[in-house]
CSV table of C-alpha atoms and ligand atoms in Angstrom, one decimal:
chain,number,residue,atom,x,y,z
A,1,MET,CA,-19.7,-33.6,-42.2
A,2,PRO,CA,-17.8,-30.4,-42.0
A,3,SER,CA,-17.4,-28.8,-38.7
A,4,ALA,CA,-19.4,-26.0,-37.9
A,5,LYS,CA,-16.5,-24.6,-36.2
A,6,PRO,CA,-14.1,-22.0,-37.4
A,7,ALA,CA,-10.3,-23.4,-37.5
A,8,LEU,CA,-7.9,-22.2,-35.4
A,9,SER,CA,-4.0,-22.8,-35.4
A,10,VAL,CA,-2.7,-22.6,-32.1
A,11,LEU,CA,1.4,-22.0,-31.6
A,12,LEU,CA,2.3,-22.7,-28.1
A,13,CYS,CA,5.6,-21.1,-27.2
A,14,ALA,CA,8.3,-23.4,-25.6
A,15,PRO,CA,9.7,-23.0,-23.2
A,16,ARG,CA,6.7,-21.4,-21.3
A,17,GLY,CA,5.3,-21.6,-17.8
A,18,PHE,CA,7.3,-23.1,-14.6
A,19,CYS,CA,11.2,-22.3,-14.4
A,20,ALA,CA,13.3,-24.1,-11.9
A,21,GLY,CA,13.1,-21.6,-9.2
A,22,VAL,CA,9.2,-21.6,-9.0
A,23,ASP,CA,9.0,-25.2,-9.1
A,24,ARG,CA,11.9,-25.3,-6.4
A,25,ALA,CA,9.7,-22.9,-4.3
A,26,ILE,CA,6.7,-24.7,-4.5
A,27,GLN,CA,8.4,-28.0,-3.8
A,28,ILE,CA,9.6,-26.5,-0.6
A,29,VAL,CA,6.2,-25.5,0.6
A,30,GLU,CA,4.6,-29.1,-0.2
A,31,LEU,CA,7.8,-30.8,1.2
A,32,ALA,CA,7.8,-28.6,4.5
A,33,LEU,CA,4.0,-29.8,4.7
A,34,GLN,CA,4.8,-33.5,4.3
A,35,ARG,CA,7.8,-33.3,7.0
A,36,TYR,CA,6.4,-31.1,9.5
A,37,GLY,CA,2.6,-31.2,8.9
A,38,ALA,CA,0.2,-28.2,8.6
A,39,PRO,CA,0.6,-25.5,9.1
A,40,VAL,CA,3.3,-23.9,6.9
A,41,TYR,CA,3.5,-20.4,7.0
A,42,VAL,CA,4.5,-18.6,4.1
A,43,ARG,CA,5.6,-15.0,4.0
A,44,HIS,CA,4.1,-13.1,1.0
A,45,GLU,CA,2.8,-15.6,-2.2
A,46,ILE,CA,5.2,-17.9,-2.7
A,47,VAL,CA,4.9,-17.4,-6.6
A,48,HIS,CA,2.8,-14.9,-7.8
A,49,ASN,CA,0.0,-17.5,-9.3
A,50,LYS,CA,-3.3,-17.6,-7.4
A,51,TYR,CA,-4.1,-21.0,-8.6
A,52,VAL,CA,-0.8,-22.5,-7.0
A,53,VAL,CA,-1.3,-20.5,-3.7
A,54,GLU,CA,-4.9,-21.6,-3.3
A,55,SER,CA,-4.2,-25.3,-4.4
A,56,LEU,CA,-1.0,-24.8,-1.2
A,57,LYS,CA,-3.7,-23.3,0.9
A,58,THR,CA,-6.0,-26.2,0.7
A,59,LYS,CA,-3.0,-28.5,1.4
A,60,GLY,CA,-2.5,-26.3,4.7
A,61,ALA,CA,-0.1,-23.4,3.9
A,62,VAL,CA,-1.0,-20.3,5.6
A,63,PHE,CA,-0.1,-17.1,3.5
A,64,VAL,CA,0.8,-13.8,5.4
A,65,GLU,CA,2.3,-10.5,4.4
A,66,GLU,CA,4.5,-9.9,7.4
A,67,LEU,CA,6.1,-12.2,10.1
A,68,ASP,CA,4.1,-10.4,12.6
A,69,GLU,CA,1.1,-12.0,11.7
A,70,ILE,CA,2.5,-15.3,12.3
A,71,PRO,CA,1.7,-16.8,16.2
A,72,GLU,CA,4.7,-18.2,18.2
A,73,THR,CA,5.3,-21.5,16.5
A,74,ALA,CA,7.6,-24.2,16.2
A,75,GLN,CA,6.1,-24.8,12.6
A,76,PRO,CA,8.3,-23.8,9.6
A,77,VAL,CA,8.3,-20.2,8.2
A,78,ILE,CA,9.0,-20.3,4.4
A,79,PHE,CA,10.4,-16.9,2.7
A,80,SER,CA,9.0,-16.6,-1.1
A,81,ALA,CA,10.9,-17.3,-4.3
A,82,HIS,CA,11.3,-13.5,-4.7
A,83,GLY,CA,13.7,-13.1,-2.2
A,84,VAL,CA,13.4,-11.0,1.4
A,85,PRO,CA,15.2,-7.9,2.8
A,86,LYS,CA,18.0,-9.0,5.3
A,87,SER,CA,15.7,-7.7,8.2
A,88,VAL,CA,13.4,-10.5,7.6
A,89,PRO,CA,15.3,-13.6,8.4
A,90,GLU,CA,16.9,-11.2,11.2
A,91,ALA,CA,13.3,-10.7,12.6
A,92,ALA,CA,12.5,-14.4,12.3
A,93,ARG,CA,16.0,-15.4,14.1
A,94,TYR,CA,15.1,-12.8,16.8
A,95,ARG,CA,11.5,-14.5,17.7
A,96,SER,CA,13.2,-17.8,17.0
A,97,LEU,CA,11.0,-18.8,14.4
A,98,PHE,CA,12.0,-21.8,12.3
A,99,TYR,CA,12.5,-20.6,8.6
A,100,LEU,CA,13.4,-22.4,5.3
A,101,ASP,CA,14.4,-19.9,2.4
A,102,ALA,CA,12.5,-20.4,-1.0
A,103,THR,CA,14.5,-17.4,-2.5
A,104,CYS,CA,15.5,-18.4,-5.9
A,105,PRO,CA,19.1,-19.2,-6.0
A,106,LEU,CA,19.3,-16.8,-9.3
A,107,VAL,CA,18.0,-14.0,-7.0
A,108,SER,CA,20.3,-14.8,-4.4
A,109,LYS,CA,23.3,-14.3,-6.9
A,110,VAL,CA,22.1,-10.8,-7.5
A,111,HIS,CA,21.8,-10.2,-3.7
A,112,LYS,CA,25.6,-11.6,-3.3
A,113,GLU,CA,26.7,-9.3,-6.3
A,114,ALA,CA,25.1,-6.2,-4.6
A,115,ASP,CA,26.9,-6.9,-1.4
A,116,VAL,CA,30.2,-7.5,-3.1
A,117,GLN,CA,30.1,-4.3,-4.9
A,118,PHE,CA,29.2,-2.2,-2.0
A,119,ARG,CA,32.1,-3.9,0.2
A,120,ARG,CA,34.1,-2.7,-3.0
A,121,GLY,CA,32.8,0.7,-2.1
A,122,ARG,CA,30.4,1.1,-4.9
A,123,GLU,CA,27.1,2.8,-5.2
A,124,VAL,CA,24.7,-0.3,-6.7
A,125,VAL,CA,22.5,0.8,-9.3
A,126,LEU,CA,19.4,-1.6,-9.5
A,127,ILE,CA,17.5,-1.7,-12.5
A,128,GLY,CA,14.1,-3.0,-11.6
A,129,HIS,CA,10.5,-2.3,-11.1
A,130,THR,CA,9.6,-0.1,-7.6
A,131,GLY,CA,7.5,-2.1,-5.1
A,132,HIS,CA,8.2,-5.5,-6.9
A,133,PRO,CA,8.9,-7.9,-3.9
A,134,GLU,CA,12.4,-8.6,-5.5
A,135,VAL,CA,13.2,-5.6,-5.7
A,136,VAL,CA,12.4,-4.7,-2.2
A,137,GLY,CA,14.3,-7.9,-1.1
A,138,THR,CA,17.2,-6.8,-3.1
A,139,MET,CA,17.5,-3.3,-2.0
A,140,GLY,CA,17.3,-4.7,1.5
A,141,GLN,CA,20.1,-6.4,1.5
A,142,LEU,CA,22.1,-3.2,1.6
A,143,PRO,CA,21.8,-0.4,4.7
A,144,PRO,CA,19.2,2.4,3.3
A,145,GLY,CA,20.7,4.6,0.4
A,146,ALA,CA,23.4,2.2,-0.4
A,147,VAL,CA,21.2,1.1,-3.9
A,148,SER,CA,19.8,3.5,-6.3
A,149,LEU,CA,16.8,2.4,-8.1
A,150,VAL,CA,16.9,2.8,-11.7
A,151,GLU,CA,13.1,1.9,-13.7
A,152,THR,CA,13.4,3.5,-17.0
A,153,VAL,CA,15.5,5.0,-19.5
A,154,GLU,CA,14.4,8.1,-18.7
A,155,ASP,CA,15.6,7.6,-15.2
A,156,ALA,CA,18.8,6.5,-16.4
A,157,ARG,CA,19.2,10.0,-18.3
A,158,THR,CA,18.5,11.9,-15.0
A,159,PHE,CA,20.1,9.8,-12.3
A,160,THR,CA,22.9,11.7,-10.2
A,161,PRO,CA,25.4,9.1,-8.4
A,162,ARG,CA,27.4,10.0,-5.5
A,163,ASP,CA,30.7,9.5,-7.5
A,164,ALA,CA,30.4,8.7,-11.2
A,165,GLN,CA,33.9,6.8,-10.9
A,166,ASN,CA,31.9,4.5,-8.5
A,167,LEU,CA,29.2,2.6,-9.5
A,168,ALA,CA,27.8,-0.6,-10.4
A,169,TRP,CA,24.7,-1.9,-11.8
A,170,ILE,CA,22.5,-5.0,-11.1
A,171,THR,CA,18.9,-6.0,-12.2
A,172,GLN,CA,15.9,-7.5,-11.5
A,173,THR,CA,16.0,-10.9,-12.7
A,174,THR,CA,12.7,-10.9,-14.8
A,175,LEU,CA,13.1,-7.7,-16.8
A,176,SER,CA,12.4,-7.4,-20.8
A,177,VAL,CA,16.1,-7.9,-22.0
A,178,ASP,CA,15.4,-5.2,-24.7
A,179,ASP,CA,14.4,-2.6,-22.4
A,180,THR,CA,17.1,-3.1,-20.2
A,181,ARG,CA,19.6,-3.1,-22.8
A,182,ASP,CA,18.5,0.6,-23.6
A,183,ILE,CA,18.7,1.3,-19.9
A,184,VAL,CA,22.3,-0.1,-19.4
A,185,ALA,CA,23.3,1.6,-22.6
A,186,VAL,CA,22.3,5.2,-21.2
A,187,LEU,CA,23.9,4.2,-18.1
A,188,GLN,CA,27.1,3.1,-20.0
A,189,SER,CA,27.5,6.1,-22.1
A,190,ARG,CA,27.1,8.4,-19.2
A,191,PHE,CA,29.3,6.5,-16.5
A,192,PRO,CA,32.0,4.8,-18.7
A,193,ALA,CA,33.6,3.4,-15.2
A,194,ILE,CA,30.3,1.8,-14.1
A,195,GLN,CA,30.7,-1.8,-13.2
A,196,PRO,CA,28.5,-4.6,-14.8
A,197,PRO,CA,27.2,-7.9,-12.8
A,198,HIS,CA,29.6,-10.8,-13.4
A,199,LYS,CA,26.8,-12.7,-15.4
A,200,ASP,CA,23.6,-11.4,-16.7
A,201,ASP,CA,21.1,-10.8,-14.1
A,202,ILE,CA,17.9,-11.3,-16.0
A,203,CYS,CA,17.7,-15.0,-15.3
A,204,TYR,CA,17.7,-17.9,-18.0
A,205,ALA,CA,13.8,-18.6,-18.0
A,206,THR,CA,13.1,-15.0,-18.4
A,207,THR,CA,15.3,-15.0,-21.5
A,208,ASN,CA,14.3,-17.8,-22.8
A,209,ARG,CA,10.3,-17.3,-22.7
A,210,GLN,CA,10.7,-13.6,-24.2
A,211,GLU,CA,13.1,-15.5,-27.2
A,212,ALA,CA,10.1,-18.0,-27.5
A,213,VAL,CA,7.3,-15.2,-27.5
A,214,LYS,CA,9.5,-13.3,-30.2
A,215,ALA,CA,9.3,-16.5,-32.2
A,216,VAL,CA,5.9,-16.7,-32.2
A,217,ALA,CA,4.4,-13.2,-32.1
A,218,HIS,CA,5.0,-12.1,-36.0
A,219,ARG,CA,2.8,-15.4,-37.0
A,220,VAL,CA,-0.5,-15.1,-34.9
A,221,GLU,CA,-3.1,-12.4,-35.0
A,222,ALA,CA,-3.4,-12.5,-31.1
A,223,MET,CA,-1.2,-13.8,-28.1
A,224,ILE,CA,-2.2,-15.1,-24.5
A,225,VAL,CA,0.0,-15.1,-21.8
A,226,VAL,CA,-1.1,-17.1,-18.7
A,227,GLY,CA,-0.2,-15.4,-15.9
A,228,ALA,CA,-0.9,-13.1,-13.1
A,229,PRO,CA,-1.1,-9.4,-13.3
A,230,ASN,CA,1.4,-9.1,-10.4
A,231,SER,CA,4.0,-11.3,-12.1
A,232,SER,CA,6.7,-9.0,-13.8
A,233,ASN,CA,8.0,-11.6,-16.2
A,234,SER,CA,4.3,-12.3,-17.4
A,235,GLN,CA,3.6,-8.9,-17.9
A,236,ARG,CA,6.9,-8.6,-19.9
A,237,LEU,CA,6.0,-11.7,-22.2
A,238,ARG,CA,2.6,-9.3,-23.1
A,239,GLU,CA,4.8,-6.4,-23.8
A,240,VAL,CA,7.2,-8.3,-25.8
A,241,ALA,CA,4.3,-9.7,-27.9
A,242,GLU,CA,3.1,-6.5,-28.8
A,243,ARG,CA,6.2,-5.0,-29.4
A,244,GLU,CA,6.9,-7.8,-31.8
A,245,GLY,CA,3.8,-6.8,-33.8
A,246,CYS,CA,1.1,-8.9,-32.3
A,247,ARG,CA,-1.9,-6.4,-32.0
A,248,ARG,CA,-4.0,-8.1,-29.7
A,249,ALA,CA,-1.7,-9.6,-26.7
A,250,VAL,CA,-3.8,-10.3,-23.3
A,251,LEU,CA,-2.5,-11.4,-20.4
A,252,LEU,CA,-5.2,-14.0,-18.6
A,253,GLN,CA,-5.1,-15.8,-15.3
A,254,ARG,CA,-7.6,-18.6,-16.1
A,255,ALA,CA,-10.1,-19.7,-19.2
A,256,GLY,CA,-12.9,-18.0,-17.3
A,257,ASP,CA,-11.3,-14.6,-17.6
A,258,ILE,CA,-11.0,-15.0,-21.5
A,259,ASP,CA,-13.1,-12.2,-23.4
A,260,TRP,CA,-14.6,-13.9,-26.6
A,261,ALA,CA,-14.8,-10.4,-28.4
A,262,ASP,CA,-10.9,-10.3,-28.2
A,263,PHE,CA,-10.7,-13.2,-30.3
A,264,GLU,CA,-13.3,-12.9,-33.0
A,265,GLY,CA,-12.6,-14.1,-36.4
A,266,ILE,CA,-8.8,-15.1,-35.6
A,267,ALA,CA,-7.5,-18.0,-37.5
A,268,THR,CA,-4.1,-18.0,-35.3
A,269,LEU,CA,-3.3,-17.6,-31.7
A,270,GLY,CA,-0.1,-18.0,-29.8
A,271,ILE,CA,0.0,-19.1,-26.0
A,272,THR,CA,2.5,-18.8,-23.5
A,273,ALA,CA,2.5,-19.0,-19.8
A,274,GLY,CA,4.7,-16.7,-17.2
A,275,ALA,CA,7.4,-18.9,-15.2
A,276,SER,CA,4.7,-19.1,-12.0
A,277,ALA,CA,2.1,-20.2,-14.3
A,278,PRO,CA,1.3,-24.2,-14.2
A,279,GLU,CA,0.7,-25.8,-17.4
A,280,VAL,CA,-2.8,-26.9,-16.2
A,281,LEU,CA,-4.0,-23.3,-16.9
A,282,VAL,CA,-2.7,-23.4,-20.2
A,283,GLU,CA,-4.4,-26.7,-21.0
A,284,GLU,CA,-7.7,-25.3,-19.5
A,285,ILE,CA,-7.3,-22.3,-22.1
A,286,ILE,CA,-6.8,-24.7,-25.0
A,287,ASP,CA,-9.6,-27.1,-23.9
A,288,SER,CA,-11.8,-23.4,-23.7
A,289,PHE,CA,-10.9,-22.5,-27.4
A,290,ALA,CA,-11.5,-25.8,-28.4
A,291,THR,CA,-15.2,-25.3,-27.6
A,292,ARG,CA,-15.5,-22.5,-30.3
A,293,PHE,CA,-12.9,-23.5,-32.6
A,294,THR,CA,-11.4,-26.6,-34.4
A,295,VAL,CA,-8.0,-26.4,-32.8
A,296,SER,CA,-4.7,-27.4,-34.0
A,297,VAL,CA,-1.7,-26.9,-31.5
A,298,GLU,CA,2.0,-26.7,-33.0
A,299,GLU,CA,4.8,-26.0,-30.3
A,300,VAL,CA,7.6,-23.5,-31.3
A,301,ARG,CA,10.5,-24.4,-29.2
A,302,THR,CA,13.4,-22.1,-29.1
A,303,ALA,CA,15.2,-23.6,-26.6
A,304,GLU,CA,15.9,-26.6,-24.1
A,305,GLU,CA,15.7,-25.9,-20.3
A,306,THR,CA,17.7,-28.7,-18.1
A,307,ILE,CA,18.2,-26.4,-14.9
A,308,SER,CA,16.8,-27.7,-11.3
A,309,PHE,CA,17.7,-26.5,-8.2
A,310,ALA,CA,18.1,-28.6,-5.0
A,311,VAL,CA,16.1,-27.8,-2.0
A,312,PRO,CA,17.4,-26.7,1.6
A,313,ARG,CA,19.0,-29.5,3.3
A,314,GLU,CA,16.3,-29.9,6.0
A,315,LEU,CA,13.9,-31.1,3.3
A,316,ARG,CA,16.4,-33.2,1.1
A,317,ALA,CA,15.3,-36.9,3.0
A,318,THR,CA,12.0,-35.8,2.4
A,319,ALA,CA,12.4,-35.1,-1.1
A,320,ALA,CA,14.6,-38.4,-1.5
A,321,ALA,CA,11.9,-40.4,-0.2
A,322,ARG,CA,9.2,-39.1,-2.4
A,323,SER,CA,11.0,-39.4,-5.5
A,324,ALA,CA,11.5,-43.0,-4.7
A,325,ALA,CA,7.7,-43.3,-4.0
A,326,GLU,CA,7.2,-42.0,-7.5
B,1,SF4,FE1,14.4,-17.9,-10.4
B,1,SF4,FE2,14.2,-16.5,-13.0
B,1,SF4,FE3,12.4,-18.4,-12.1
B,1,SF4,FE4,12.5,-15.7,-11.1
B,1,SF4,S1,11.9,-16.3,-13.0
B,1,SF4,S2,12.3,-17.6,-9.7
B,1,SF4,S3,15.0,-15.7,-11.3
B,1,SF4,S4,14.6,-18.8,-12.5
């Protein structure tokens, strides 16, 4: 008997979901819980995903926004993958807190670049989003006033440097590749002497996920980005899909958030996930569509990813024991 459900062809972007920095940050919390027991304090959401945060809470992680919410303790304090201003580890040392840094190594690379350019006497122009924790962390690597934030092409057009001959630009790791290119072009045309970063600051994971969306967006009637509203790279994926001509591009955290009216009458759907969204949430959304459609899934892969990052020294023995047990 023919199925009463309409057919839906799902194009699944790959790469999608967890990147090496997010994977490492979550591992750091889990390994710290295993090695030191609960509670383990985490400053800020370890990664921008409610599901991840809630599941770590059930294992004994306690999330705080600032160190002064943490009592005197010998238990570890973990800094999130987004990175922190220099004042945070300083404050932790002052209080003799034992901390583990889950800052993604690719964010640390940007911190080092900011530092090098500053030591060379350059004003650092940071391209990024105001208030994002990564931007707060990067700006906080240098004294107040040393970094100027540029968010848009318009900002780049109106920015007034202290000395146009002594400038360097760096970026947040999770920006739109295309928007950033436009902003950099304006800066370079206004300030030809501006120094670029040694290597692209927008990370491999951000770039790869945007490329995969570009390959799928024009082939589908709607696109779902699984991710959190405060996740920069997820927001960028939704914008990339729209810019590539997909008329319905929505950011969803869970299957329960699906507004079915958005997907009425479609026969093709693209799905991707931001770098902090676990695969289980992608599966949950596909399962939910399968209750209303006869779903077929095709993966569209535009890159292979093999990058992984080591956990901090203090946790390596626990990590080795865990992988031996698996
Ligand atoms: Fe690191 Fe990029 Fe992942 Fe951010 S998105 S945690 S910079 S790999």
